[in-house]
PDB file of C-alpha atoms and ligand atoms in Angstrom:
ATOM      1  CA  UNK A  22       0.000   0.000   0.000  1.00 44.00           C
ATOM      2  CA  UNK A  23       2.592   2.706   1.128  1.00 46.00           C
ATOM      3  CA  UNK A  24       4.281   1.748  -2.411  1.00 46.00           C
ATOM      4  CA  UNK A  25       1.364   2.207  -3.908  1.00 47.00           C
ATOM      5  CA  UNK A  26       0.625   5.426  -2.169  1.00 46.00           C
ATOM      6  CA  UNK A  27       4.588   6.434  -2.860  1.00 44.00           C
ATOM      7  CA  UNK A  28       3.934   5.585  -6.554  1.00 49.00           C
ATOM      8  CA  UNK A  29       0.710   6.988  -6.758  1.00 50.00           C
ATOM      9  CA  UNK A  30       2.117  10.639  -4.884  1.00 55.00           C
ATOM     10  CA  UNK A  31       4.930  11.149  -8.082  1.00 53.00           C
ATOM     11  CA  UNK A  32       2.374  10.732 -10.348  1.00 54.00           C
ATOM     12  CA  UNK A  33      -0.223  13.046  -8.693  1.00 56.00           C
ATOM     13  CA  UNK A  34       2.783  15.520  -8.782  1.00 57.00           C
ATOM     14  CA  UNK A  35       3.332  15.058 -12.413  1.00 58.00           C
ATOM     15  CA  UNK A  36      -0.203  15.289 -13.987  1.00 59.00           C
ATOM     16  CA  UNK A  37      -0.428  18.418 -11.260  1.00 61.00           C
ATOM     17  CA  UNK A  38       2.710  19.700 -13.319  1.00 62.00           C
ATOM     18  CA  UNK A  39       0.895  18.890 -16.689  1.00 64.00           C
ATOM     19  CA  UNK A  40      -2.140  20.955 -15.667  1.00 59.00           C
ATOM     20  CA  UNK A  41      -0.371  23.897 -14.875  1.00 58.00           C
ATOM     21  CA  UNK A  42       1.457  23.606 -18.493  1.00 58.00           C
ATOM     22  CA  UNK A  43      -2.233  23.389 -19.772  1.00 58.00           C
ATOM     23  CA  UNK A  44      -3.116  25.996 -17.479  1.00 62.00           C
ATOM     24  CA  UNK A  45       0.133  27.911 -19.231  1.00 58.00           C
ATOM     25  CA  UNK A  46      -0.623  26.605 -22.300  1.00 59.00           C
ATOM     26  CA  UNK A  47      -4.510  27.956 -22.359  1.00 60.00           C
ATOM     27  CA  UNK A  48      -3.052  31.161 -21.488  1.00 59.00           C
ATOM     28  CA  UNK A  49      -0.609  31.314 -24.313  1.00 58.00           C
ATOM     29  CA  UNK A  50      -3.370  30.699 -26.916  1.00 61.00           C
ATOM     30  CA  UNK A  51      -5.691  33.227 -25.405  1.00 60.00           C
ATOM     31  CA  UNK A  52      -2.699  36.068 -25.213  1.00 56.00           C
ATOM     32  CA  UNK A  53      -2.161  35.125 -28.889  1.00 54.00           C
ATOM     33  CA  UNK A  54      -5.845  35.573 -30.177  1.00 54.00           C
ATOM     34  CA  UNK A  55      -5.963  38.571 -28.213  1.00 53.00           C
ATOM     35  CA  UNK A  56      -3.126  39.829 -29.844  1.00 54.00           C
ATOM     36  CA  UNK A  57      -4.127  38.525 -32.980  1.00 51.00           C
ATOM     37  CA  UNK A  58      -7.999  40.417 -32.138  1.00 49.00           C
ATOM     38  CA  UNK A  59      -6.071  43.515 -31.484  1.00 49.00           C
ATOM     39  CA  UNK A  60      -3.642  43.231 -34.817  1.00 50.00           C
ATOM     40  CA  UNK A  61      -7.153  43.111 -36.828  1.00 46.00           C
ATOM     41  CA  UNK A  62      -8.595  46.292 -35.096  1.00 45.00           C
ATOM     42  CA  UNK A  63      -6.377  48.621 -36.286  1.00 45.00           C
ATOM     43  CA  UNK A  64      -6.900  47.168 -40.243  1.00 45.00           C
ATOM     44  CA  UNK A  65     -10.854  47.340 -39.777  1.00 43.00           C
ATOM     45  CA  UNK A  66     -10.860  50.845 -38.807  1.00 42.00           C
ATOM     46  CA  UNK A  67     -10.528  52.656 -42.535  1.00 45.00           C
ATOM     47  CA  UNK A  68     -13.784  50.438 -43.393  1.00 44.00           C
ATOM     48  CA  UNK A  69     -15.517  52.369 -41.052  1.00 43.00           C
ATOM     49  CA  UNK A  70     -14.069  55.527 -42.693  1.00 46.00           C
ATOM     50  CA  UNK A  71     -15.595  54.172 -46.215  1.00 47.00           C
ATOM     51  CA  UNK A  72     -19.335  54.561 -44.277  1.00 49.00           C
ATOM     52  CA  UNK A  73     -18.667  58.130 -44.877  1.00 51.00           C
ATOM     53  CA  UNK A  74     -17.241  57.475 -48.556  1.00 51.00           C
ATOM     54  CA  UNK A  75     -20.168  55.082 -49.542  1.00 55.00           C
ATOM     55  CA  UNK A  76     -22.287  58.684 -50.023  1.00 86.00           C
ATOM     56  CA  UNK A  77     -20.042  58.996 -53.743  1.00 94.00           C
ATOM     57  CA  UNK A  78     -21.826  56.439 -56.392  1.00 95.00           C
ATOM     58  CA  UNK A  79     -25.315  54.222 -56.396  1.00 93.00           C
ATOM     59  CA  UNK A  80     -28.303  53.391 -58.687  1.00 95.00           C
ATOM     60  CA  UNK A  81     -28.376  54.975 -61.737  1.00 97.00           C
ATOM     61  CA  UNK A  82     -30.132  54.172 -64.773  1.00 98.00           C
ATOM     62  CA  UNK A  83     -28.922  55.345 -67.989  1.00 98.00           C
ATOM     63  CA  UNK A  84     -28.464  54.711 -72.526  1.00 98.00           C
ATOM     64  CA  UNK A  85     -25.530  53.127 -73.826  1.00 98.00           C
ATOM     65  CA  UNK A  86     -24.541  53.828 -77.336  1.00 97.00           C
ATOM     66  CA  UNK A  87     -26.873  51.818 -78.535  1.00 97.00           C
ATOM     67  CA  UNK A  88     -29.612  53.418 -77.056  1.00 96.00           C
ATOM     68  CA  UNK A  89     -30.272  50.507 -74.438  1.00 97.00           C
ATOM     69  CA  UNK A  90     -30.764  51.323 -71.321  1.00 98.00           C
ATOM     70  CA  UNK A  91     -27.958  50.351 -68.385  1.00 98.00           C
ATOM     71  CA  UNK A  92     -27.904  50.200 -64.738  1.00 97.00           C
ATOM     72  CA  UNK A  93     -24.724  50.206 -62.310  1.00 95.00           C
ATOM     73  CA  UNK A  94     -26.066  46.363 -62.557  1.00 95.00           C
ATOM     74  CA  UNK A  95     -24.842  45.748 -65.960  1.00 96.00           C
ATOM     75  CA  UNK A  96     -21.181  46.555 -64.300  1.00 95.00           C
ATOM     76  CA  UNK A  97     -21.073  44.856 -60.730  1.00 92.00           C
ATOM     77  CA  UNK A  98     -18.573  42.625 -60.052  1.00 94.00           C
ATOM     78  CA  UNK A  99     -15.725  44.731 -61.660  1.00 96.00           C
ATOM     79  CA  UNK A 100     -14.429  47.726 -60.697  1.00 97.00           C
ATOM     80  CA  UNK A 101     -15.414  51.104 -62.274  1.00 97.00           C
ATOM     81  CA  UNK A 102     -13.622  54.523 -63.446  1.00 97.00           C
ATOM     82  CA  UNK A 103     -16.085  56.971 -63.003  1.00 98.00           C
ATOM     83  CA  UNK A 104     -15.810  60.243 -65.550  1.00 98.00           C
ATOM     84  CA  UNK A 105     -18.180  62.810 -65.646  1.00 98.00           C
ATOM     85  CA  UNK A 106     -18.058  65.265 -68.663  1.00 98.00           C
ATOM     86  CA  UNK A 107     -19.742  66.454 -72.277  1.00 98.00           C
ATOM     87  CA  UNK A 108     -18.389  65.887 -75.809  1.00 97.00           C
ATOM     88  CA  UNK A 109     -18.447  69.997 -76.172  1.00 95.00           C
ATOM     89  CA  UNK A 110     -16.109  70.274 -73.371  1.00 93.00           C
ATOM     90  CA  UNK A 111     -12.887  72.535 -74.735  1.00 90.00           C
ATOM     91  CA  UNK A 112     -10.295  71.158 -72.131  1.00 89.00           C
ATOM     92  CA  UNK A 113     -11.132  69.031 -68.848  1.00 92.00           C
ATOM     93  CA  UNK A 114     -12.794  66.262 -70.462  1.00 95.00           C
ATOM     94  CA  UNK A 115     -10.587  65.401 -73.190  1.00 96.00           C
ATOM     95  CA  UNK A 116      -7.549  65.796 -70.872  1.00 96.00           C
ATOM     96  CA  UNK A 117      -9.291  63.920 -68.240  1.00 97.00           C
ATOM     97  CA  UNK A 118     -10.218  61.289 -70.931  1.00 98.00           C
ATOM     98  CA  UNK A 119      -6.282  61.243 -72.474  1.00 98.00           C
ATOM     99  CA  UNK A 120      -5.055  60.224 -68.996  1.00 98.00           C
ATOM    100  CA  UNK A 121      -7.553  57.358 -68.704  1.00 98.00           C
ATOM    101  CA  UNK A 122      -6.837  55.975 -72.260  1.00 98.00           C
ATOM    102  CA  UNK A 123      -3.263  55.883 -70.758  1.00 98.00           C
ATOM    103  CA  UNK A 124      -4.362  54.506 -67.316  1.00 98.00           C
ATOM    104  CA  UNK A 125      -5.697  51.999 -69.551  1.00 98.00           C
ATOM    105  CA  UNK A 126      -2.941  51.117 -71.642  1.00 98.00           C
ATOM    106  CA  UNK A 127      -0.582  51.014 -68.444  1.00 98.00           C
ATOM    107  CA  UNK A 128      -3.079  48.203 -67.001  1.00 97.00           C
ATOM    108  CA  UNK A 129      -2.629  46.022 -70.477  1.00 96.00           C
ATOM    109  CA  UNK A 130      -4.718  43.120 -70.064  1.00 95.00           C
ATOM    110  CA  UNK A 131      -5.860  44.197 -66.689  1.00 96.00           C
ATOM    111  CA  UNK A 132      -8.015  46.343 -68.014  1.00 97.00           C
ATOM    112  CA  UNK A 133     -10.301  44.327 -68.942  1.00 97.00           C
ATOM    113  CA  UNK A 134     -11.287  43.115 -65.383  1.00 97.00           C
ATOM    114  CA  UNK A 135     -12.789  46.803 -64.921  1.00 97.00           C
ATOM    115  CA  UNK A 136     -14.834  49.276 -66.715  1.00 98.00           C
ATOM    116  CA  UNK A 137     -14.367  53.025 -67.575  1.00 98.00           C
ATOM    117  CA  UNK A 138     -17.217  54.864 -67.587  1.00 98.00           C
ATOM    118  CA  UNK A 139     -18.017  58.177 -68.819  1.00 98.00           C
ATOM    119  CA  UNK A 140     -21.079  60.262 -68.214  1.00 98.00           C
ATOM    120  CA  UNK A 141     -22.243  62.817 -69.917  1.00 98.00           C
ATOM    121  CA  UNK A 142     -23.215  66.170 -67.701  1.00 98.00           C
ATOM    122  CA  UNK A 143     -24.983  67.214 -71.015  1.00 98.00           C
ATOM    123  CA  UNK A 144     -28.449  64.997 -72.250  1.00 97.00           C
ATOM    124  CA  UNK A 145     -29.442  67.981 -73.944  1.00 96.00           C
ATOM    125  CA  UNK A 146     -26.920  67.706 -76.723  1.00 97.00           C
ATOM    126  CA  UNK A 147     -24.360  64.910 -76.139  1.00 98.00           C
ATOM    127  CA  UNK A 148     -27.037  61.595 -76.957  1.00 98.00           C
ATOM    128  CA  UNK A 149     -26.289  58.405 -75.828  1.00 98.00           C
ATOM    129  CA  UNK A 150     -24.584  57.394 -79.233  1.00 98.00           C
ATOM    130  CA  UNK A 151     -22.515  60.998 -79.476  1.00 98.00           C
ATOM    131  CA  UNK A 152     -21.134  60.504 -76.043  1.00 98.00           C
ATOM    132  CA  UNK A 153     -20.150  56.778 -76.390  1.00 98.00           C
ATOM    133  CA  UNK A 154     -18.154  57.554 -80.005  1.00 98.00           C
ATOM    134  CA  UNK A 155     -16.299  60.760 -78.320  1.00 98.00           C
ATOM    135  CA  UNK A 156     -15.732  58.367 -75.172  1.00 98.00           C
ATOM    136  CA  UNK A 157     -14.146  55.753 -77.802  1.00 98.00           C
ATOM    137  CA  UNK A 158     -11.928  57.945 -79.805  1.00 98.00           C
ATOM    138  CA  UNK A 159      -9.964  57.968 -76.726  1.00 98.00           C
ATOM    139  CA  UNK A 160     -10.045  54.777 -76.003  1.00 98.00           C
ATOM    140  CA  UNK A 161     -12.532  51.652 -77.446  1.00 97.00           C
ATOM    141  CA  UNK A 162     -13.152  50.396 -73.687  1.00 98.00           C
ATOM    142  CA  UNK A 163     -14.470  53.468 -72.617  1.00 98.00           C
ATOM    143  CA  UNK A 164     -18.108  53.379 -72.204  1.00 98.00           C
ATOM    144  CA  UNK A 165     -19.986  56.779 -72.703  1.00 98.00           C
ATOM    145  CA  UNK A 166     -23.313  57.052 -71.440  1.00 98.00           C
ATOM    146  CA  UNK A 167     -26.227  59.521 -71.701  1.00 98.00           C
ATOM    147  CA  UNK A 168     -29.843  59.115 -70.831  1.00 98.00           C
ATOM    148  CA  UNK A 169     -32.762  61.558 -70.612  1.00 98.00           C
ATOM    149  CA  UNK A 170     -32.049  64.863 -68.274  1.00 97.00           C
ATOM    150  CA  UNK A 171     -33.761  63.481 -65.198  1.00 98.00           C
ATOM    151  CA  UNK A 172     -31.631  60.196 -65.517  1.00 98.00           C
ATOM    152  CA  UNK A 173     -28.853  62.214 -66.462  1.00 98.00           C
ATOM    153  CA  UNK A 174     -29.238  64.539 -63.452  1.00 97.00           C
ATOM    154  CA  UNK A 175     -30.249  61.203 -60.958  1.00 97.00           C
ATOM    155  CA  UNK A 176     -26.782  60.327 -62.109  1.00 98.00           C
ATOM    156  CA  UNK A 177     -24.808  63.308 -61.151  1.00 97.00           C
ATOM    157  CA  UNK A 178     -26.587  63.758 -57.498  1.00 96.00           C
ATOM    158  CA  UNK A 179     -25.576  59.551 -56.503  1.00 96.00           C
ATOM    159  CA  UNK A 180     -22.243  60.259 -57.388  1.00 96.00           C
ATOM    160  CA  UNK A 181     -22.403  63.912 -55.691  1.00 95.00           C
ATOM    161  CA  UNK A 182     -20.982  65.785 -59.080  1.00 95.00           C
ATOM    162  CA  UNK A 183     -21.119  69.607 -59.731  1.00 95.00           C
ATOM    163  CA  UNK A 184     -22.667  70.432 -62.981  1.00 96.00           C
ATOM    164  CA  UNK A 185     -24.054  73.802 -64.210  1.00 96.00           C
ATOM    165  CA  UNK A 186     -24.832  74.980 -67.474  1.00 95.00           C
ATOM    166  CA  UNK A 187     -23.962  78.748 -68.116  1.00 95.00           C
ATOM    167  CA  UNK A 188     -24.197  80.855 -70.754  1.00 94.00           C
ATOM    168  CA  UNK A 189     -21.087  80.738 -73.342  1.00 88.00           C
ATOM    169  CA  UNK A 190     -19.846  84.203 -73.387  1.00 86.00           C
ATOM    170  CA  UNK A 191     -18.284  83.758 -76.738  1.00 85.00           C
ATOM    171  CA  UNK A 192     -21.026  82.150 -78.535  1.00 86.00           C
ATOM    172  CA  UNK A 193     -24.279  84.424 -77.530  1.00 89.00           C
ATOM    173  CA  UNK A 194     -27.262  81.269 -77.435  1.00 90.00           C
ATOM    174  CA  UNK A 195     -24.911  78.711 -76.826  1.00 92.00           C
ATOM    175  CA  UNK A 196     -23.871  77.072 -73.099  1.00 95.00           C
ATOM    176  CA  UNK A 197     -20.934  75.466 -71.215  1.00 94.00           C
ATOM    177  CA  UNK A 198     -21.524  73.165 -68.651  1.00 96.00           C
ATOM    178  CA  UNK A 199     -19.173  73.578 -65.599  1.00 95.00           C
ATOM    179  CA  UNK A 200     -18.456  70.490 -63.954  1.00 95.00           C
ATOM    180  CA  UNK A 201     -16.477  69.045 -61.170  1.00 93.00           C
ATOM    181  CA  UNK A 202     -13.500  67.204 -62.772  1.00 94.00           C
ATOM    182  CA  UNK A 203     -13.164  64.422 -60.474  1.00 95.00           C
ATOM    183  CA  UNK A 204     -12.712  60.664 -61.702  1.00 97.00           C
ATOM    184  CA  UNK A 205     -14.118  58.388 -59.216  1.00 97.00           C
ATOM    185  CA  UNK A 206     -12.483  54.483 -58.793  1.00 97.00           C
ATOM    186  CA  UNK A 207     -15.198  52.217 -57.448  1.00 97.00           C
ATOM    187  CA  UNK A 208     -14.767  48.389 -55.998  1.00 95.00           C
ATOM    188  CA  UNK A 209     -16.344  45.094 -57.795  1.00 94.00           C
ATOM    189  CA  UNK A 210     -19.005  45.825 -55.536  1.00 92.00           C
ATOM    190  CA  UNK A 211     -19.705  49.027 -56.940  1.00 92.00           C
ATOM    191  CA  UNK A 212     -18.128  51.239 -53.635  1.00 93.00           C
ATOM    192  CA  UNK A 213     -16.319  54.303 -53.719  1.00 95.00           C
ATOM    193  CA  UNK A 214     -12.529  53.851 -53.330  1.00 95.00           C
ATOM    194  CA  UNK A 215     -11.225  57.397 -54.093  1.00 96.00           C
ATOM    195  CA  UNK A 216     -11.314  59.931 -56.564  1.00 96.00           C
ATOM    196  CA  UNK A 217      -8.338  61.471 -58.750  1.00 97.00           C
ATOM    197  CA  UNK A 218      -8.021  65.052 -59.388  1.00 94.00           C
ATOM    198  CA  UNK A 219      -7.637  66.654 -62.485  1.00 91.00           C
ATOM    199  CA  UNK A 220      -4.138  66.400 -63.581  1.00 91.00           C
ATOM    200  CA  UNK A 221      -3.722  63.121 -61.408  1.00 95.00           C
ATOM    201  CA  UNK A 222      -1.458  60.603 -63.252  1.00 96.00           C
ATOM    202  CA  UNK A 223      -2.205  58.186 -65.480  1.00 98.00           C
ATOM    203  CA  UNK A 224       0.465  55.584 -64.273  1.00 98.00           C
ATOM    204  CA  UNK A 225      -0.667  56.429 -60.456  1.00 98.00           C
ATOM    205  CA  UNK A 226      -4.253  55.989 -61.462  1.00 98.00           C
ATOM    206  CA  UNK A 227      -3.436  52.296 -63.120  1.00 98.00           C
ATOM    207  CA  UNK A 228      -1.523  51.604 -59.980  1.00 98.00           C
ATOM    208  CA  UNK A 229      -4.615  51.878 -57.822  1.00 98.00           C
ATOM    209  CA  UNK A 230      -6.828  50.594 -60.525  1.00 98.00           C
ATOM    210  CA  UNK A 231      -4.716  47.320 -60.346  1.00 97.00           C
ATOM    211  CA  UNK A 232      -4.869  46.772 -56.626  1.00 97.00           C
ATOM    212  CA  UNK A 233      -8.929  47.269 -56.472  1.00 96.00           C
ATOM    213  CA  UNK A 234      -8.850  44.668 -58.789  1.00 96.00           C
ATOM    214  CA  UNK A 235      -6.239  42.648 -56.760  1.00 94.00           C
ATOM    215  CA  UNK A 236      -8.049  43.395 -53.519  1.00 92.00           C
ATOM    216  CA  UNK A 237     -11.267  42.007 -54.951  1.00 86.00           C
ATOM    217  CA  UNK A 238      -9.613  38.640 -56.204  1.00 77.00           C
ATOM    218  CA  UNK A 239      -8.506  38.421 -53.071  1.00 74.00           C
ATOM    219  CA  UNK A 240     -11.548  38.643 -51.381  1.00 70.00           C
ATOM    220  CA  UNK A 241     -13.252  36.557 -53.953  1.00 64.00           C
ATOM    221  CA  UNK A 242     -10.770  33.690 -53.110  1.00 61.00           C
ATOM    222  CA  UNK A 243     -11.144  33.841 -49.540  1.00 55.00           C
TER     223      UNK A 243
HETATM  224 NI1   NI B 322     -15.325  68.871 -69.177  1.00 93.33          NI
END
């Protein structure tokens, strides 16, 4: 018995020992999530800043070239350059349009996993098949889009756009139409990103173009 008991008291010693490494152990792993929790935290918090974003873009309903009507729908799951603009425009547009064509050509094949996009601020003269030929003689992937002047103007307010038509000093009875210059890059889930500023370069631009779309494989793959 007092063998027994001596044999038995090592033993009771030993698995005592093993619960404390457990014990130790247990506390590890929790120290590690919680570290692990807290590493996360810090990434999570510029979502929250994209609540504010999520105010640029949304529905809109609009005419492709060929007259057929479009939603944001027809371009989910790819992300979108967002251009804003009218065929009569003397200098913004077609410079904003030049560095997109050469966004473009920087992505190469990449560009096809995304779609440029350029709206007309202008129904009233640029039609849905005048704005989608200017859009192309930049560049053939760049889809211009018109639509009557309420869908037009729906348009401009979801993606919070100035545009104003004023009287063109140097042509009495014609107009201008001044308009914010801003290109807008939206996520594969149609989301603002950020915008570029006029002037904003065209190798930059491709840059961020090509990790949206990186970012969203990613996430599609997880
Ligand atoms: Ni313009």
């Amino acid at each position: 018995m007092a063998a027994k008991a001596g044999k038995k008291n090592p033993e009771t010693a030993a698995s005592s020992r093993k619960l404390v490494l457990l014990a130790l152990l247990v506390g590890l792993a929790a120290g590690v999530m919680t570290a692990a929790l807290l590493a996360i935290i810090p990434q999570s918090a510029p979502q929250q800043q994209t609540i504010g974003k999520a105010a640029i873009g949304g529905p809109f309903t609009l005419k492709d070239g060929a007259g057929k009507a479009v939603t944001e729908k027809d371009f989910a799951g790819k992300p979108m350059l967002v251009f804003f603009g009218f065929t009569h425009c003397p200098d913004v547009c077609p410079a904003g349009l030049q560095v997109i064509a050469a966004a473009l050509d920087e992505l190469g094949d990449k560009a096809s996993r995304m779609t440029p996009l350029f709206i007309t601020v202008d129904p009233e003269r640029d039609t849905p098949e005048v704005v989608d030929k200017y859009a192309k003689s930049f560049h053939k992937a760049i889809v211009g889009l018109s639509g009557t002047p309420e869908e037009v103007t729906a348009a401009i307010k979801a993606y919070r756009v100035y545009a104003k038509k004023v009287p063109d000093e140097a042509n009495p009875g014609e107009y201008s139409v001044d308009h914010s210059p801003f290109i807008y890059l939206m996520d594969a889930r149609g989301e603002f990103v950020r915008h570029f500023s006029h002037g904003a370069d065209a190798k930059m631009i491709a840059a961020e173009i090509a990790r949206v779309i990186d970012a969203g494989q990613t996430a599609a793959s997880l």
